[in-house]
Short mmCIF file of C-alpha atoms in Angstrom, two decimals:
data_model
loop_
_atom_site.label_atom_id
_atom_site.label_comp_id
_atom_site.label_asym_id
_atom_site.label_seq_id
_atom_site.Cartn_x
_atom_site.Cartn_y
_atom_site.Cartn_z
CA UNK A 6 161.99 200.36 206.32
CA UNK A 7 158.30 200.41 205.35
CA UNK A 8 155.60 202.10 207.41
CA UNK A 9 154.33 198.80 208.81
CA UNK A 10 157.82 197.69 209.83
CA UNK A 11 158.48 201.10 211.40
CA UNK A 12 155.27 200.95 213.47
CA UNK A 13 156.08 197.36 214.39
CA UNK A 14 159.59 198.23 215.58
CA UNK A 15 158.34 201.29 217.48
CA UNK A 16 155.67 199.27 219.27
CA UNK A 17 158.18 196.60 220.23
CA UNK A 18 160.72 199.17 221.36
CA UNK A 19 158.30 200.67 223.87
CA UNK A 20 157.66 197.30 225.48
CA UNK A 21 161.22 195.98 225.37
CA UNK A 22 163.40 198.98 226.07
CA UNK A 23 167.12 198.35 225.79
CA UNK A 24 167.09 194.90 227.43
CA UNK A 25 168.58 192.04 225.46
CA UNK A 26 166.02 189.47 224.41
CA UNK A 27 168.46 186.57 224.58
CA UNK A 28 171.37 185.39 226.70
CA UNK A 29 172.20 182.62 224.25
CA UNK A 30 175.46 181.53 222.73
CA UNK A 31 178.03 183.73 224.48
CA UNK A 32 180.78 181.42 223.19
CA UNK A 33 179.50 181.61 219.61
CA UNK A 34 179.55 185.28 218.57
CA UNK A 35 177.90 184.69 215.18
CA UNK A 36 174.99 182.68 216.55
CA UNK A 37 174.69 185.18 219.39
CA UNK A 38 174.12 188.08 216.98
CA UNK A 39 171.75 186.06 214.82
CA UNK A 40 169.78 185.13 217.93
CA UNK A 41 169.61 188.82 218.88
CA UNK A 42 168.18 189.55 215.44
CA UNK A 43 165.79 186.61 215.63
CA UNK A 44 164.47 187.34 219.13
CA UNK A 45 164.07 191.05 218.32
CA UNK A 46 162.18 190.38 215.07
CA UNK A 47 160.06 187.75 216.82
CA UNK A 48 159.20 190.09 219.69
CA UNK A 49 158.33 192.95 217.31
CA UNK A 50 156.06 190.60 215.35
CA UNK A 51 154.30 189.36 218.48
CA UNK A 52 153.79 192.91 219.78
CA UNK A 53 152.50 194.01 216.38
CA UNK A 54 149.94 191.19 216.33
CA UNK A 55 148.65 192.44 219.71
CA UNK A 56 148.06 196.00 218.47
CA UNK A 57 144.54 197.46 218.77
CA UNK A 58 143.25 198.37 216.28
CA UNK A 59 145.15 195.81 214.19
CA UNK A 60 147.89 197.03 211.87
CA UNK A 61 149.62 195.25 209.02
CA UNK A 62 152.57 193.36 210.46
CA UNK A 63 155.81 192.77 208.58
CA UNK A 64 156.64 189.08 208.26
CA UNK A 65 159.29 188.28 210.89
CA UNK A 66 161.62 186.75 208.31
CA UNK A 67 161.35 189.92 206.25
CA UNK A 68 161.96 192.04 209.36
CA UNK A 69 165.08 190.01 210.18
CA UNK A 70 166.31 190.56 206.62
CA UNK A 71 165.72 194.32 207.01
CA UNK A 72 167.63 194.36 210.30
CA UNK A 73 170.62 192.60 208.76
CA UNK A 74 170.71 195.32 206.12
CA UNK A 75 170.95 198.05 208.78
CA UNK A 76 174.37 199.48 209.66
CA UNK A 77 174.01 198.56 213.34
CA UNK A 78 173.52 194.86 212.65
CA UNK A 79 175.97 194.80 209.75
CA UNK A 80 178.65 196.03 212.15
CA UNK A 81 177.67 193.59 214.90
CA UNK A 82 177.60 190.53 212.66
CA UNK A 83 180.72 191.65 210.79
CA UNK A 84 182.57 191.91 214.12
CA UNK A 85 181.19 188.54 215.20
CA UNK A 86 182.57 186.92 212.05
CA UNK A 87 185.99 188.41 212.79
CA UNK A 88 185.84 187.28 216.42
CA UNK A 89 184.70 183.77 215.57
CA UNK A 90 187.38 181.08 215.47
CA UNK A 91 185.40 179.04 212.95
CA UNK A 92 185.86 181.21 209.89
CA UNK A 93 188.86 182.42 207.85
CA UNK A 94 189.75 186.09 207.61
CA UNK A 95 187.61 187.93 205.09
CA UNK A 96 184.45 185.88 205.69
CA UNK A 97 181.20 187.71 204.85
CA UNK A 98 177.48 187.20 205.38
CA UNK A 99 174.61 187.57 202.91
CA UNK A 100 170.92 187.74 203.90
CA UNK A 101 168.46 185.98 201.59
CA UNK A 102 171.07 185.07 198.98
CA UNK A 103 169.94 182.81 196.15
CA UNK A 104 172.01 179.64 195.73
CA UNK A 105 171.81 177.07 192.96
CA UNK A 106 172.30 173.51 194.21
CA UNK A 107 172.83 170.35 192.12
CA UNK A 108 171.05 167.40 193.76
CA UNK A 109 171.70 164.03 192.16
CA UNK A 110 170.35 161.89 195.01
CA UNK A 111 166.95 160.22 194.97
CA UNK A 112 164.19 162.52 196.19
CA UNK A 113 162.07 160.89 198.94
CA UNK A 114 158.60 159.73 197.91
CA UNK A 115 155.38 159.54 199.90
CA UNK A 116 153.00 156.59 200.23
CA UNK A 117 151.33 157.66 197.00
CA UNK A 118 154.62 157.29 195.16
CA UNK A 119 154.90 161.00 194.46
CA UNK A 120 157.92 163.09 195.52
CA UNK A 121 157.56 164.60 199.00
CA UNK A 122 159.26 167.78 197.87
CA UNK A 123 156.96 170.35 196.34
CA UNK A 124 159.88 171.82 194.46
CA UNK A 125 160.45 172.20 190.76
CA UNK A 126 164.02 171.74 189.49
CA UNK A 127 165.41 174.50 187.33
CA UNK A 128 164.79 173.93 183.64
CA UNK A 129 167.74 172.95 181.41
CA UNK A 130 167.47 176.32 179.70
CA UNK A 131 167.81 178.19 182.99
CA UNK A 132 170.76 176.06 184.04
CA UNK A 133 172.44 176.55 180.67
CA UNK A 134 171.79 180.28 180.82
CA UNK A 135 173.39 180.45 184.27
CA UNK A 136 176.39 178.27 183.44
CA UNK A 137 177.40 179.41 179.95
CA UNK A 138 178.66 182.90 180.84
CA UNK A 139 180.49 181.48 183.85
CA UNK A 140 182.17 178.81 181.73
CA UNK A 141 183.14 181.34 179.04
CA UNK A 142 184.52 183.71 181.65
CA UNK A 143 186.62 180.97 183.21
CA UNK A 144 188.05 179.77 179.93
CA UNK A 145 188.75 183.30 178.70
CA UNK A 146 190.58 184.11 181.93
CA UNK A 147 192.58 180.88 181.79
CA UNK A 148 193.66 181.60 178.20
CA UNK A 149 194.56 185.20 179.01
CA UNK A 150 196.60 184.42 182.10
CA UNK A 151 198.07 181.07 181.23
CA UNK A 152 198.01 180.92 177.44
CA UNK A 153 196.59 178.23 175.16
CA UNK A 154 198.81 175.44 176.43
CA UNK A 155 197.45 172.86 178.81
CA UNK A 156 198.48 173.42 182.38
CA UNK A 157 198.63 171.30 185.50
CA UNK A 158 198.04 173.92 188.10
CA UNK A 159 195.31 174.87 190.53
CA UNK A 160 193.62 171.55 190.06
CA UNK A 161 193.01 170.16 193.53
CA UNK A 162 192.40 173.50 195.20
CA UNK A 163 190.29 174.75 192.31
CA UNK A 164 188.09 171.64 192.18
CA UNK A 165 187.47 171.91 195.90
CA UNK A 166 185.40 175.04 195.40
CA UNK A 167 183.46 174.38 192.20
CA UNK A 168 180.50 172.17 193.23
CA UNK A 169 178.30 175.16 194.06
CA UNK A 170 177.43 177.52 191.21
CA UNK A 171 177.65 180.71 193.22
CA UNK A 172 181.39 180.18 193.76
CA UNK A 173 182.36 179.00 190.27
CA UNK A 174 182.62 182.61 189.15
CA UNK A 175 185.27 183.28 191.79
CA UNK A 176 187.17 180.04 191.32
CA UNK A 177 189.38 181.33 188.53
CA UNK A 178 190.82 183.91 190.91
CA UNK A 179 192.68 181.16 192.76
CA UNK A 180 194.04 179.46 189.64
CA UNK A 181 197.61 180.11 190.72
CA UNK A 182 197.38 178.13 193.97
CA UNK A 183 200.05 175.47 193.67
CA UNK A 184 198.50 172.06 193.02
CA UNK A 185 198.94 169.18 190.60
CA UNK A 186 196.96 166.25 189.30
CA UNK A 187 194.37 167.77 186.96
CA UNK A 188 194.38 169.69 183.77
CA UNK A 189 192.59 173.01 184.32
CA UNK A 190 190.51 172.75 181.17
CA UNK A 191 189.34 169.30 182.16
CA UNK A 192 188.47 170.68 185.58
CA UNK A 193 186.11 173.20 183.96
CA UNK A 194 184.31 170.41 182.11
CA UNK A 195 184.08 168.30 185.26
CA UNK A 196 182.69 171.24 187.19
CA UNK A 197 180.02 171.91 184.58
CA UNK A 198 179.03 168.23 184.47
CA UNK A 199 177.85 168.46 188.08
CA UNK A 200 174.87 170.46 186.84
CA UNK A 201 173.47 167.86 184.44
CA UNK A 202 171.17 166.28 187.05
CA UNK A 203 168.43 167.92 189.09
CA UNK A 204 169.31 171.48 190.03
CA UNK A 205 167.34 173.56 192.52
CA UNK A 206 167.40 177.17 193.59
CA UNK A 207 167.18 177.99 197.31
CA UNK A 208 167.37 181.20 199.32
CA UNK A 209 168.54 180.73 202.92
CA UNK A 210 167.92 183.48 205.46
CA UNK A 211 171.66 183.91 206.11
CA UNK A 212 174.59 182.61 204.07
CA UNK A 213 178.14 182.76 205.42
CA UNK A 214 180.85 182.75 202.73
CA UNK A 215 184.60 182.57 203.03
CA UNK A 216 186.89 185.05 201.22
CA UNK A 217 187.13 182.68 198.24
CA UNK A 218 183.34 182.38 197.95
CA UNK A 219 183.19 178.95 199.56
CA UNK A 220 180.05 178.36 201.62
CA UNK A 221 180.96 178.19 205.30
CA UNK A 222 177.53 178.10 206.96
CA UNK A 223 173.82 178.42 206.32
CA UNK A 224 171.38 179.69 208.95
CA UNK A 225 167.61 179.72 208.68
CA UNK A 226 165.19 181.54 210.98
CA UNK A 227 162.29 179.43 212.28
CA UNK A 228 159.67 181.77 213.71
CA UNK A 229 156.66 180.80 215.82
CA UNK A 230 153.50 182.17 217.40
CA UNK A 231 152.41 180.25 220.53
CA UNK A 232 148.88 181.69 220.48
CA UNK A 233 148.07 180.50 216.97
CA UNK A 234 150.26 177.37 217.32
CA UNK A 235 152.21 178.43 214.23
CA UNK A 236 155.71 176.96 214.14
CA UNK A 237 158.01 177.07 211.16
CA UNK A 238 160.37 174.13 210.94
CA UNK A 239 162.36 172.06 208.45
CA UNK A 240 159.44 169.61 208.21
CA UNK A 241 157.14 172.40 206.97
CA UNK A 242 159.33 172.88 203.91
CA UNK A 243 160.35 169.42 202.61
CA UNK A 244 163.69 169.42 200.85
CA UNK A 245 164.90 172.66 202.38
CA UNK A 246 167.28 171.10 204.93
CA UNK A 247 168.51 168.50 202.43
CA UNK A 248 169.35 171.13 199.81
CA UNK A 249 171.01 173.44 202.33
CA UNK A 250 173.16 170.55 203.58
CA UNK A 251 174.00 169.57 200.00
CA UNK A 252 175.09 173.14 199.29
CA UNK A 253 177.48 172.86 202.24
CA UNK A 254 179.12 169.78 200.79
CA UNK A 255 176.57 167.01 201.30
CA UNK A 256 177.79 163.65 202.56
CA UNK A 257 181.42 164.71 202.13
CA UNK A 258 181.12 167.53 204.66
CA UNK A 259 180.56 167.76 208.40
CA UNK A 260 178.89 171.13 207.92
CA UNK A 261 175.12 171.18 208.26
CA UNK A 262 172.55 173.96 207.93
CA UNK A 263 171.55 175.43 211.28
CA UNK A 264 168.17 176.71 212.42
CA UNK A 265 167.68 179.77 214.59
CA UNK A 266 164.58 179.36 216.77
CA UNK A 267 163.17 180.41 220.14
CA UNK A 268 164.41 177.19 221.68
CA UNK A 269 167.87 177.48 220.13
CA UNK A 270 168.18 181.13 221.18
CA UNK A 271 166.37 180.95 224.52
CA UNK A 272 164.45 184.12 223.62
CA UNK A 273 162.86 186.00 226.48
CA UNK A 274 159.11 185.36 226.58
CA UNK A 275 156.85 187.79 224.79
CA UNK A 276 153.35 188.60 226.06
CA UNK A 277 151.99 186.03 223.63
CA UNK A 278 154.34 183.40 225.10
CA UNK A 279 153.14 184.21 228.62
CA UNK A 280 149.46 184.09 227.71
CA UNK A 281 149.88 180.78 225.90
CA UNK A 282 151.37 179.02 228.93
#
C-alpha cells in the first residue's frame, strides 16, 4: 500500500472504528463482501478529501483493488464464493482483470451520426497476436492427446466456453467431456471466427470465474462524492455495460453485469453525505 493509501486508511479507521459500514445483502454473501469493500473504500476516500491540510487521496477504485489484494479480503471473498449457492465449486475472483470481448452488434450512434462509444476496437494485429498462440496451443494439445485423426468429442461442452478469449486457453482441458455433434478441429476454427468483427478490451473491477474459466459474474464499483456531485455510472462510460453483458453471454444469457454503489449497498453516511443533505 502506498503512503497516500496508508494515510487515507488510517484517517478513515480513526473515524469509523470497527463498525460495519453496510448492512446490505445478508442473503448474498458475495455482494455483501463487495459492498463492505466498496463502503470502506468510499468512506476512506471521503475522509481523505476532508483532511486539513489536504493530502493526496488514492482513487477509491484503486483502493478497492488494493483491499481485494489483501489477505483479509481475499479470505472473506473466497469464503463468500464457497458459501454462495450461485457458483460451482472452485470459483475464483479477479480484481481488475483484462477481458477481450468480440462485439458484432451495431454500436449506437448519436445525433451527429458518430458512434456514442469513445472506444477503439483492438487492431487486427493485436487480435491476431492474442489468438495465434492460443490456437496453436489448442491444436498441439489436441494432436498430442487425441492423435491426428478427426474426433467427435468435447464438441458441445467445449463450444459452450469458447466465445470469450480469456477462457479459450483453458478450454482444451475439458476436451474429454463426453459430447457429440462437432469435430474438434472445426470447433477451433469456429471459435477463432468469432474474433473477426469488432473486438474490445475491458477491465471490470471484479471478475468472477468458474473452475473451467467460464465467466460467472462481473461487478463494477460506482463511487460518488455528494459534495462535488460526482457520480460514476454506466452512462458516464458508454459501451461499458454493453461489453460487460456481452462478455457474460450477451442476448443468449440471463447474466448481466452488476454495479456496486452506495444505493445498492446502503452504505452508512459519511460526513460528506451528512453535510450534503
